[in-house]
């Protein structure tokens, strides 16, 4: 009786349904989903790429209006600080150091030309004299060697610093603005030309990334990373990678229908061509009128008319490009602040060059120490606005350093398996 009751109770317990509704355990969200959401949010908060280029072009315009080494150094410091606090961890964002080296190379080449080919600035303080190569009469005005004066070297230094600052400003825009997202913001009529420009701008950052990757690989393998032999062994894989990337890009562009055009009536096509060409001619003539003294009356109206005609041609030309936009970048208040700060620096520097040209262009003859003018320096400091107005870069998603990764503690089942013990849950009765 007891055995039957016990067996019956067991059968009843086995056949009875579970009490209460079945609830699924709450699992933590996968890391991939969280990372994807963080990436999407960072993309939405990212600054418009055109704002970074307008800011950088404003700094470059300010650099083109002065040869004062103190102001040029201040412009480089402003651009470098903004890049340091607002650039991302993308491969194209690591090219700023390459532009800095390029600026130093340009400065060294300009000084070398002044030493070996002479300078147009007459000087009285001779530093040293090189052996001069005699040239024929048709090469008058050009010399090889001769006297090297301090005034000529100072003039070459000012000129080289100006060109190096322009390159560094362009490098800052290249390190801060995403080229692919900049391409999405171009008008439809400039899409093909924009793709070519973006490919050209991303070539240098990708090349720098490949060189760094190959040098790190050689360093881990115990091979030298400096010298002519190392350069030759690194150059071939870099060129091979560039060729493979070009072939892959061509295949991707062909698969996505690059170059496909829509059917446009001939009248619209001819009107677009006339407006674009006429607008460009008007812009050229208006710019010449503004620069020339006798064309001040018609320069500005002609420039505005040419700009209007060119914009109308671009608006009509977008009809022949079959193109859609996914997630267009908004132009918000932060973009206005960033681009406005660059424009303010450019306008204030242009205005300062008109009322204080001596401070912005220190003379090389006679030799005088450059001074830092107050108001132009304060106007350059306005370029620091993106360091506070632009959104911060997203956190780095790369893996942790090997020395900072903690080893996971083995489980009880693993320890028992290592000791040769059996798990009681896995044993059969």
PDB file of N, CA and C in Angstrom, residues 65-142:
ATOM      1  N   UNK A  65      47.608  85.106 -45.213  1.00  0.00           N
ATOM      2  CA  UNK A  65      47.638  86.567 -45.124  1.00  0.00           C
ATOM      3  C   UNK A  65      48.782  87.094 -44.269  1.00  0.00           C
ATOM      4  N   UNK A  66      49.645  86.227 -43.785  1.00  0.00           N
ATOM      5  CA  UNK A  66      50.720  86.684 -42.910  1.00  0.00           C
ATOM      6  C   UNK A  66      51.958  85.838 -43.139  1.00  0.00           C
ATOM      7  N   UNK A  67      53.097  86.427 -42.840  1.00  0.00           N
ATOM      8  CA  UNK A  67      54.379  85.712 -42.814  1.00  0.00           C
ATOM      9  C   UNK A  67      55.042  85.818 -41.447  1.00  0.00           C
ATOM     10  N   UNK A  68      54.308  86.301 -40.465  1.00  0.00           N
ATOM     11  CA  UNK A  68      54.840  86.413 -39.116  1.00  0.00           C
ATOM     12  C   UNK A  68      55.010  85.005 -38.536  1.00  0.00           C
ATOM     13  N   UNK A  69      56.221  84.598 -38.176  1.00  0.00           N
ATOM     14  CA  UNK A  69      56.406  83.227 -37.682  1.00  0.00           C
ATOM     15  C   UNK A  69      55.691  82.961 -36.375  1.00  0.00           C
ATOM     16  N   UNK A  70      55.477  83.996 -35.554  1.00  0.00           N
ATOM     17  CA  UNK A  70      54.773  83.784 -34.296  1.00  0.00           C
ATOM     18  C   UNK A  70      53.299  83.487 -34.545  1.00  0.00           C
ATOM     19  N   UNK A  71      52.676  84.223 -35.450  1.00  0.00           N
ATOM     20  CA  UNK A  71      51.278  83.950 -35.784  1.00  0.00           C
ATOM     21  C   UNK A  71      51.131  82.606 -36.490  1.00  0.00           C
ATOM     22  N   UNK A  72      52.072  82.267 -37.372  1.00  0.00           N
ATOM     23  CA  UNK A  72      52.004  80.971 -38.046  1.00  0.00           C
ATOM     24  C   UNK A  72      52.174  79.820 -37.052  1.00  0.00           C
ATOM     25  N   UNK A  73      53.087  79.979 -36.097  1.00  0.00           N
ATOM     26  CA  UNK A  73      53.227  78.961 -35.062  1.00  0.00           C
ATOM     27  C   UNK A  73      51.988  78.841 -34.193  1.00  0.00           C
ATOM     28  N   UNK A  74      51.320  79.985 -33.932  1.00  0.00           N
ATOM     29  CA  UNK A  74      50.081  79.942 -33.161  1.00  0.00           C
ATOM     30  C   UNK A  74      48.969  79.229 -33.940  1.00  0.00           C
ATOM     31  N   UNK A  75      48.907  79.443 -35.244  1.00  0.00           N
ATOM     32  CA  UNK A  75      47.927  78.723 -36.066  1.00  0.00           C
ATOM     33  C   UNK A  75      48.187  77.217 -36.054  1.00  0.00           C
ATOM     34  N   UNK A  76      49.451  76.829 -36.145  1.00  0.00           N
ATOM     35  CA  UNK A  76      49.784  75.401 -36.088  1.00  0.00           C
ATOM     36  C   UNK A  76      49.424  74.817 -34.727  1.00  0.00           C
ATOM     37  N   UNK A  77      49.663  75.565 -33.655  1.00  0.00           N
ATOM     38  CA  UNK A  77      49.323  75.076 -32.321  1.00  0.00           C
ATOM     39  C   UNK A  77      47.819  74.923 -32.145  1.00  0.00           C
ATOM     40  N   UNK A  78      47.047  75.870 -32.673  1.00  0.00           N
ATOM     41  CA  UNK A  78      45.587  75.771 -32.580  1.00  0.00           C
ATOM     42  C   UNK A  78      45.072  74.555 -33.343  1.00  0.00           C
ATOM     43  N   UNK A  79      45.552  74.373 -34.563  1.00  0.00           N
ATOM     44  CA  UNK A  79      45.117  73.214 -35.351  1.00  0.00           C
ATOM     45  C   UNK A  79      45.539  71.906 -34.679  1.00  0.00           C
ATOM     46  N   UNK A  80      46.754  71.848 -34.141  1.00  0.00           N
ATOM     47  CA  UNK A  80      47.210  70.630 -33.488  1.00  0.00           C
ATOM     48  C   UNK A  80      46.427  70.300 -32.234  1.00  0.00           C
ATOM     49  N   UNK A  81      46.062  71.306 -31.453  1.00  0.00           N
ATOM     50  CA  UNK A  81      45.290  71.045 -30.233  1.00  0.00           C
ATOM     51  C   UNK A  81      43.890  70.520 -30.564  1.00  0.00           C
ATOM     52  N   UNK A  82      43.252  71.115 -31.558  1.00  0.00           N
ATOM     53  CA  UNK A  82      41.919  70.651 -31.936  1.00  0.00           C
ATOM     54  C   UNK A  82      41.980  69.216 -32.467  1.00  0.00           C
ATOM     55  N   UNK A  83      42.997  68.913 -33.251  1.00  0.00           N
ATOM     56  CA  UNK A  83      43.145  67.543 -33.755  1.00  0.00           C
ATOM     57  C   UNK A  83      43.401  66.568 -32.608  1.00  0.00           C
ATOM     58  N   UNK A  84      44.177  66.980 -31.623  1.00  0.00           N
ATOM     59  CA  UNK A  84      44.511  66.079 -30.517  1.00  0.00           C
ATOM     60  C   UNK A  84      43.302  65.728 -29.665  1.00  0.00           C
ATOM     61  N   UNK A  85      42.369  66.662 -29.507  1.00  0.00           N
ATOM     62  CA  UNK A  85      41.235  66.407 -28.610  1.00  0.00           C
ATOM     63  C   UNK A  85      39.974  65.976 -29.338  1.00  0.00           C
ATOM     64  N   UNK A  86      39.932  66.069 -30.674  1.00  0.00           N
ATOM     65  CA  UNK A  86      38.684  65.775 -31.369  1.00  0.00           C
ATOM     66  C   UNK A  86      38.823  64.771 -32.519  1.00  0.00           C
ATOM     67  N   UNK A  87      39.964  64.191 -32.738  1.00  0.00           N
ATOM     68  CA  UNK A  87      40.054  63.210 -33.803  1.00  0.00           C
ATOM     69  C   UNK A  87      39.694  61.824 -33.272  1.00  0.00           C
ATOM     70  N   UNK A  88      39.236  60.961 -34.171  1.00  0.00           N
ATOM     71  CA  UNK A  88      38.832  59.613 -33.821  1.00  0.00           C
ATOM     72  C   UNK A  88      40.006  58.650 -33.966  1.00  0.00           C
ATOM     73  N   UNK A  89      39.697  57.358 -33.855  1.00  0.00           N
ATOM     74  CA  UNK A  89      40.731  56.329 -33.975  1.00  0.00           C
ATOM     75  C   UNK A  89      40.693  55.661 -35.346  1.00  0.00           C
ATOM     76  N   UNK A  90      40.058  56.308 -36.331  1.00  0.00           N
ATOM     77  CA  UNK A  90      39.973  55.735 -37.671  1.00  0.00           C
ATOM     78  C   UNK A  90      41.331  55.800 -38.367  1.00  0.00           C
ATOM     79  N   UNK A  91      41.556  54.949 -39.375  1.00  0.00           N
ATOM     80  CA  UNK A  91      42.858  54.973 -40.072  1.00  0.00           C
ATOM     81  C   UNK A  91      43.146  56.304 -40.749  1.00  0.00           C
ATOM     82  N   UNK A  92      42.110  56.943 -41.329  1.00  0.00           N
ATOM     83  CA  UNK A  92      42.354  58.200 -42.021  1.00  0.00           C
ATOM     84  C   UNK A  92      42.600  59.348 -41.041  1.00  0.00           C
ATOM     85  N   UNK A  93      42.317  59.143 -39.743  1.00  0.00           N
ATOM     86  CA  UNK A  93      42.536  60.193 -38.752  1.00  0.00           C
ATOM     87  C   UNK A  93      43.959  60.202 -38.212  1.00  0.00           C
ATOM     88  N   UNK A  94      44.785  59.262 -38.648  1.00  0.00           N
ATOM     89  CA  UNK A  94      46.155  59.172 -38.138  1.00  0.00           C
ATOM     90  C   UNK A  94      47.168  59.790 -39.087  1.00  0.00           C
ATOM     91  N   UNK A  95      46.709  60.549 -40.054  1.00  0.00           N
ATOM     92  CA  UNK A  95      47.613  61.110 -41.054  1.00  0.00           C
ATOM     93  C   UNK A  95      48.120  62.500 -40.704  1.00  0.00           C
ATOM     94  N   UNK A  96      47.743  63.019 -39.540  1.00  0.00           N
ATOM     95  CA  UNK A  96      48.173  64.383 -39.198  1.00  0.00           C
ATOM     96  C   UNK A  96      49.682  64.452 -39.006  1.00  0.00           C
ATOM     97  N   UNK A  97      50.255  63.408 -38.410  1.00  0.00           N
ATOM     98  CA  UNK A  97      51.711  63.399 -38.225  1.00  0.00           C
ATOM     99  C   UNK A  97      52.437  63.387 -39.564  1.00  0.00           C
ATOM    100  N   UNK A  98      51.854  62.711 -40.545  1.00  0.00           N
ATOM    101  CA  UNK A  98      52.478  62.703 -41.872  1.00  0.00           C
ATOM    102  C   UNK A  98      52.468  64.098 -42.492  1.00  0.00           C
ATOM    103  N   UNK A  99      51.406  64.862 -42.276  1.00  0.00           N
ATOM    104  CA  UNK A  99      51.359  66.224 -42.807  1.00  0.00           C
ATOM    105  C   UNK A  99      52.339  67.127 -42.057  1.00  0.00           C
ATOM    106  N   UNK A 100      52.549  66.862 -40.773  1.00  0.00           N
ATOM    107  CA  UNK A 100      53.562  67.629 -40.049  1.00  0.00           C
ATOM    108  C   UNK A 100      54.959  67.371 -40.626  1.00  0.00           C
ATOM    109  N   UNK A 101      55.249  66.113 -40.895  1.00  0.00           N
ATOM    110  CA  UNK A 101      56.553  65.804 -41.499  1.00  0.00           C
ATOM    111  C   UNK A 101      56.670  66.407 -42.895  1.00  0.00           C
ATOM    112  N   UNK A 102      55.571  66.388 -43.643  1.00  0.00           N
ATOM    113  CA  UNK A 102      55.590  66.986 -44.977  1.00  0.00           C
ATOM    114  C   UNK A 102      55.855  68.484 -44.895  1.00  0.00           C
ATOM    115  N   UNK A 103      55.279  69.151 -43.903  1.00  0.00           N
ATOM    116  CA  UNK A 103      55.554  70.570 -43.724  1.00  0.00           C
ATOM    117  C   UNK A 103      57.013  70.840 -43.408  1.00  0.00           C
ATOM    118  N   UNK A 104      57.613  69.988 -42.575  1.00  0.00           N
ATOM    119  CA  UNK A 104      59.040  70.151 -42.281  1.00  0.00           C
ATOM    120  C   UNK A 104      59.896  69.908 -43.520  1.00  0.00           C
ATOM    121  N   UNK A 105      59.492  68.937 -44.339  1.00  0.00           N
ATOM    122  CA  UNK A 105      60.243  68.673 -45.570  1.00  0.00           C
ATOM    123  C   UNK A 105      60.145  69.870 -46.515  1.00  0.00           C
ATOM    124  N   UNK A 106      58.957  70.448 -46.640  1.00  0.00           N
ATOM    125  CA  UNK A 106      58.791  71.618 -47.505  1.00  0.00           C
ATOM    126  C   UNK A 106      59.627  72.784 -46.994  1.00  0.00           C
ATOM    127  N   UNK A 107      59.662  72.972 -45.687  1.00  0.00           N
ATOM    128  CA  UNK A 107      60.473  74.048 -45.115  1.00  0.00           C
ATOM    129  C   UNK A 107      61.960  73.824 -45.400  1.00  0.00           C
ATOM    130  N   UNK A 108      62.414  72.579 -45.261  1.00  0.00           N
ATOM    131  CA  UNK A 108      63.825  72.283 -45.543  1.00  0.00           C
ATOM    132  C   UNK A 108      64.158  72.486 -47.021  1.00  0.00           C
ATOM    133  N   UNK A 109      63.227  72.111 -47.911  1.00  0.00           N
ATOM    134  CA  UNK A 109      63.469  72.308 -49.348  1.00  0.00           C
ATOM    135  C   UNK A 109      63.535  73.793 -49.686  1.00  0.00           C
ATOM    136  N   UNK A 110      62.656  74.576 -49.065  1.00  0.00           N
ATOM    137  CA  UNK A 110      62.676  76.030 -49.337  1.00  0.00           C
ATOM    138  C   UNK A 110      63.979  76.650 -48.853  1.00  0.00           C
ATOM    139  N   UNK A 111      64.461  76.239 -47.721  1.00  0.00           N
ATOM    140  CA  UNK A 111      65.745  76.760 -47.245  1.00  0.00           C
ATOM    141  C   UNK A 111      66.898  76.273 -48.122  1.00  0.00           C
ATOM    142  N   UNK A 112      66.809  75.040 -48.611  1.00  0.00           N
ATOM    143  CA  UNK A 112      67.849  74.539 -49.506  1.00  0.00           C
ATOM    144  C   UNK A 112      67.908  75.307 -50.810  1.00  0.00           C
ATOM    145  N   UNK A 113      66.733  75.656 -51.362  1.00  0.00           N
ATOM    146  CA  UNK A 113      66.717  76.473 -52.570  1.00  0.00           C
ATOM    147  C   UNK A 113      67.343  77.834 -52.323  1.00  0.00           C
ATOM    148  N   UNK A 114      67.072  78.407 -51.140  1.00  0.00           N
ATOM    149  CA  UNK A 114      67.659  79.713 -50.840  1.00  0.00           C
ATOM    150  C   UNK A 114      69.172  79.636 -50.704  1.00  0.00           C
ATOM    151  N   UNK A 115      69.679  78.497 -50.231  1.00  0.00           N
ATOM    152  CA  UNK A 115      71.123  78.368 -50.054  1.00  0.00           C
ATOM    153  C   UNK A 115      71.824  78.142 -51.390  1.00  0.00           C
ATOM    154  N   UNK A 116      71.287  77.228 -52.207  1.00  0.00           N
ATOM    155  CA  UNK A 116      71.995  76.836 -53.430  1.00  0.00           C
ATOM    156  C   UNK A 116      71.621  77.697 -54.639  1.00  0.00           C
ATOM    157  N   UNK A 117      70.375  78.215 -54.683  1.00  0.00           N
ATOM    158  CA  UNK A 117      69.936  78.997 -55.834  1.00  0.00           C
ATOM    159  C   UNK A 117      69.858  80.487 -55.547  1.00  0.00           C
ATOM    160  N   UNK A 118      70.098  80.879 -54.334  1.00  0.00           N
ATOM    161  CA  UNK A 118      70.065  82.296 -54.020  1.00  0.00           C
ATOM    162  C   UNK A 118      68.674  82.767 -53.626  1.00  0.00           C
ATOM    163  N   UNK A 119      68.596  84.010 -53.225  1.00  0.00           N
ATOM    164  CA  UNK A 119      67.348  84.624 -52.781  1.00  0.00           C
ATOM    165  C   UNK A 119      67.196  85.978 -53.458  1.00  0.00           C
ATOM    166  N   UNK A 120      65.952  86.372 -53.773  1.00  0.00           N
ATOM    167  CA  UNK A 120      65.770  87.695 -54.393  1.00  0.00           C
ATOM    168  C   UNK A 120      65.973  88.846 -53.430  1.00  0.00           C
ATOM    169  N   UNK A 121      66.118  88.558 -52.165  1.00  0.00           N
ATOM    170  CA  UNK A 121      66.294  89.618 -51.172  1.00  0.00           C
ATOM    171  C   UNK A 121      67.785  89.941 -51.036  1.00  0.00           C
ATOM    172  N   UNK A 122      68.171  91.170 -51.297  1.00  0.00           N
ATOM    173  CA  UNK A 122      69.594  91.518 -51.123  1.00  0.00           C
ATOM    174  C   UNK A 122      69.928  91.592 -49.640  1.00  0.00           C
ATOM    175  N   UNK A 123      71.061  91.066 -49.316  1.00  0.00           N
ATOM    176  CA  UNK A 123      71.486  91.072 -47.926  1.00  0.00           C
ATOM    177  C   UNK A 123      72.903  91.568 -47.773  1.00  0.00           C
ATOM    178  N   UNK A 124      73.216  92.012 -46.569  1.00  0.00           N
ATOM    179  CA  UNK A 124      74.552  92.536 -46.269  1.00  0.00           C
ATOM    180  C   UNK A 124      75.324  91.648 -45.300  1.00  0.00           C
ATOM    181  N   UNK A 125      74.627  90.854 -44.514  1.00  0.00           N
ATOM    182  CA  UNK A 125      75.295  89.984 -43.541  1.00  0.00           C
ATOM    183  C   UNK A 125      75.516  88.611 -44.171  1.00  0.00           C
ATOM    184  N   UNK A 126      76.722  88.371 -44.616  1.00  0.00           N
ATOM    185  CA  UNK A 126      77.057  87.114 -45.285  1.00  0.00           C
ATOM    186  C   UNK A 126      77.400  86.075 -44.217  1.00  0.00           C
ATOM    187  N   UNK A 127      76.707  84.952 -44.274  1.00  0.00           N
ATOM    188  CA  UNK A 127      76.969  83.862 -43.339  1.00  0.00           C
ATOM    189  C   UNK A 127      78.112  82.982 -43.827  1.00  0.00           C
ATOM    190  N   UNK A 128      78.046  82.555 -45.072  1.00  0.00           N
ATOM    191  CA  UNK A 128      79.129  81.762 -45.677  1.00  0.00           C
ATOM    192  C   UNK A 128      78.988  81.882 -47.181  1.00  0.00           C
ATOM    193  N   UNK A 129      80.004  81.451 -47.878  1.00  0.00           N
ATOM    194  CA  UNK A 129      80.056  81.551 -49.338  1.00  0.00           C
ATOM    195  C   UNK A 129      80.320  80.174 -49.925  1.00  0.00           C
ATOM    196  N   UNK A 130      79.469  79.785 -50.885  1.00  0.00           N
ATOM    197  CA  UNK A 130      79.616  78.509 -51.578  1.00  0.00           C
ATOM    198  C   UNK A 130      80.320  78.732 -52.916  1.00  0.00           C
ATOM    199  N   UNK A 131      80.969  77.703 -53.436  1.00  0.00           N
ATOM    200  CA  UNK A 131      81.554  77.834 -54.790  1.00  0.00           C
ATOM    201  C   UNK A 131      80.452  78.077 -55.818  1.00  0.00           C
ATOM    202  N   UNK A 132      80.628  79.115 -56.622  1.00  0.00           N
ATOM    203  CA  UNK A 132      79.606  79.495 -57.593  1.00  0.00           C
ATOM    204  C   UNK A 132      79.917  78.870 -58.947  1.00  0.00           C
ATOM    205  N   UNK A 133      78.886  78.309 -59.563  1.00  0.00           N
ATOM    206  CA  UNK A 133      79.005  77.677 -60.879  1.00  0.00           C
ATOM    207  C   UNK A 133      78.689  78.720 -61.934  1.00  0.00           C
ATOM    208  N   UNK A 134      79.578  78.971 -62.885  1.00  0.00           N
ATOM    209  CA  UNK A 134      79.287  79.967 -63.931  1.00  0.00           C
ATOM    210  C   UNK A 134      78.205  79.450 -64.874  1.00  0.00           C
ATOM    211  N   UNK A 135      77.263  80.329 -65.219  1.00  0.00           N
ATOM    212  CA  UNK A 135      76.153  79.995 -66.102  1.00  0.00           C
ATOM    213  C   UNK A 135      76.218  80.853 -67.353  1.00  0.00           C
ATOM    214  N   UNK A 136      75.602  80.419 -68.461  1.00  0.00           N
ATOM    215  CA  UNK A 136      75.616  81.221 -69.692  1.00  0.00           C
ATOM    216  C   UNK A 136      74.797  82.491 -69.548  1.00  0.00           C
ATOM    217  N   UNK A 137      74.858  83.313 -70.599  1.00  0.00           N
ATOM    218  CA  UNK A 137      74.190  84.616 -70.531  1.00  0.00           C
ATOM    219  C   UNK A 137      72.679  84.490 -70.527  1.00  0.00           C
ATOM    220  N   UNK A 138      72.143  83.448 -71.197  1.00  0.00           N
ATOM    221  CA  UNK A 138      70.680  83.324 -71.234  1.00  0.00           C
ATOM    222  C   UNK A 138      70.104  82.900 -69.879  1.00  0.00           C
ATOM    223  N   UNK A 139      70.936  82.537 -68.931  1.00  0.00           N
ATOM    224  CA  UNK A 139      70.478  82.155 -67.590  1.00  0.00           C
ATOM    225  C   UNK A 139      70.753  83.248 -66.574  1.00  0.00           C
ATOM    226  N   UNK A 140      70.727  84.498 -67.041  1.00  0.00           N
ATOM    227  CA  UNK A 140      70.951  85.600 -66.121  1.00  0.00           C
ATOM    228  C   UNK A 140      69.799  85.703 -65.121  1.00  0.00           C
ATOM    229  N   UNK A 141      70.133  86.016 -63.887  1.00  0.00           N
ATOM    230  CA  UNK A 141      69.148  86.063 -62.816  1.00  0.00           C
ATOM    231  C   UNK A 141      69.096  84.797 -61.999  1.00  0.00           C
ATOM    232  N   UNK A 142      69.746  83.752 -62.467  1.00  0.00           N
ATOM    233  CA  UNK A 142      69.803  82.482 -61.754  1.00  0.00           C
ATOM    234  C   UNK A 142      71.258  82.188 -61.443  1.00  0.00           C
TER     235      UNK A 142
END
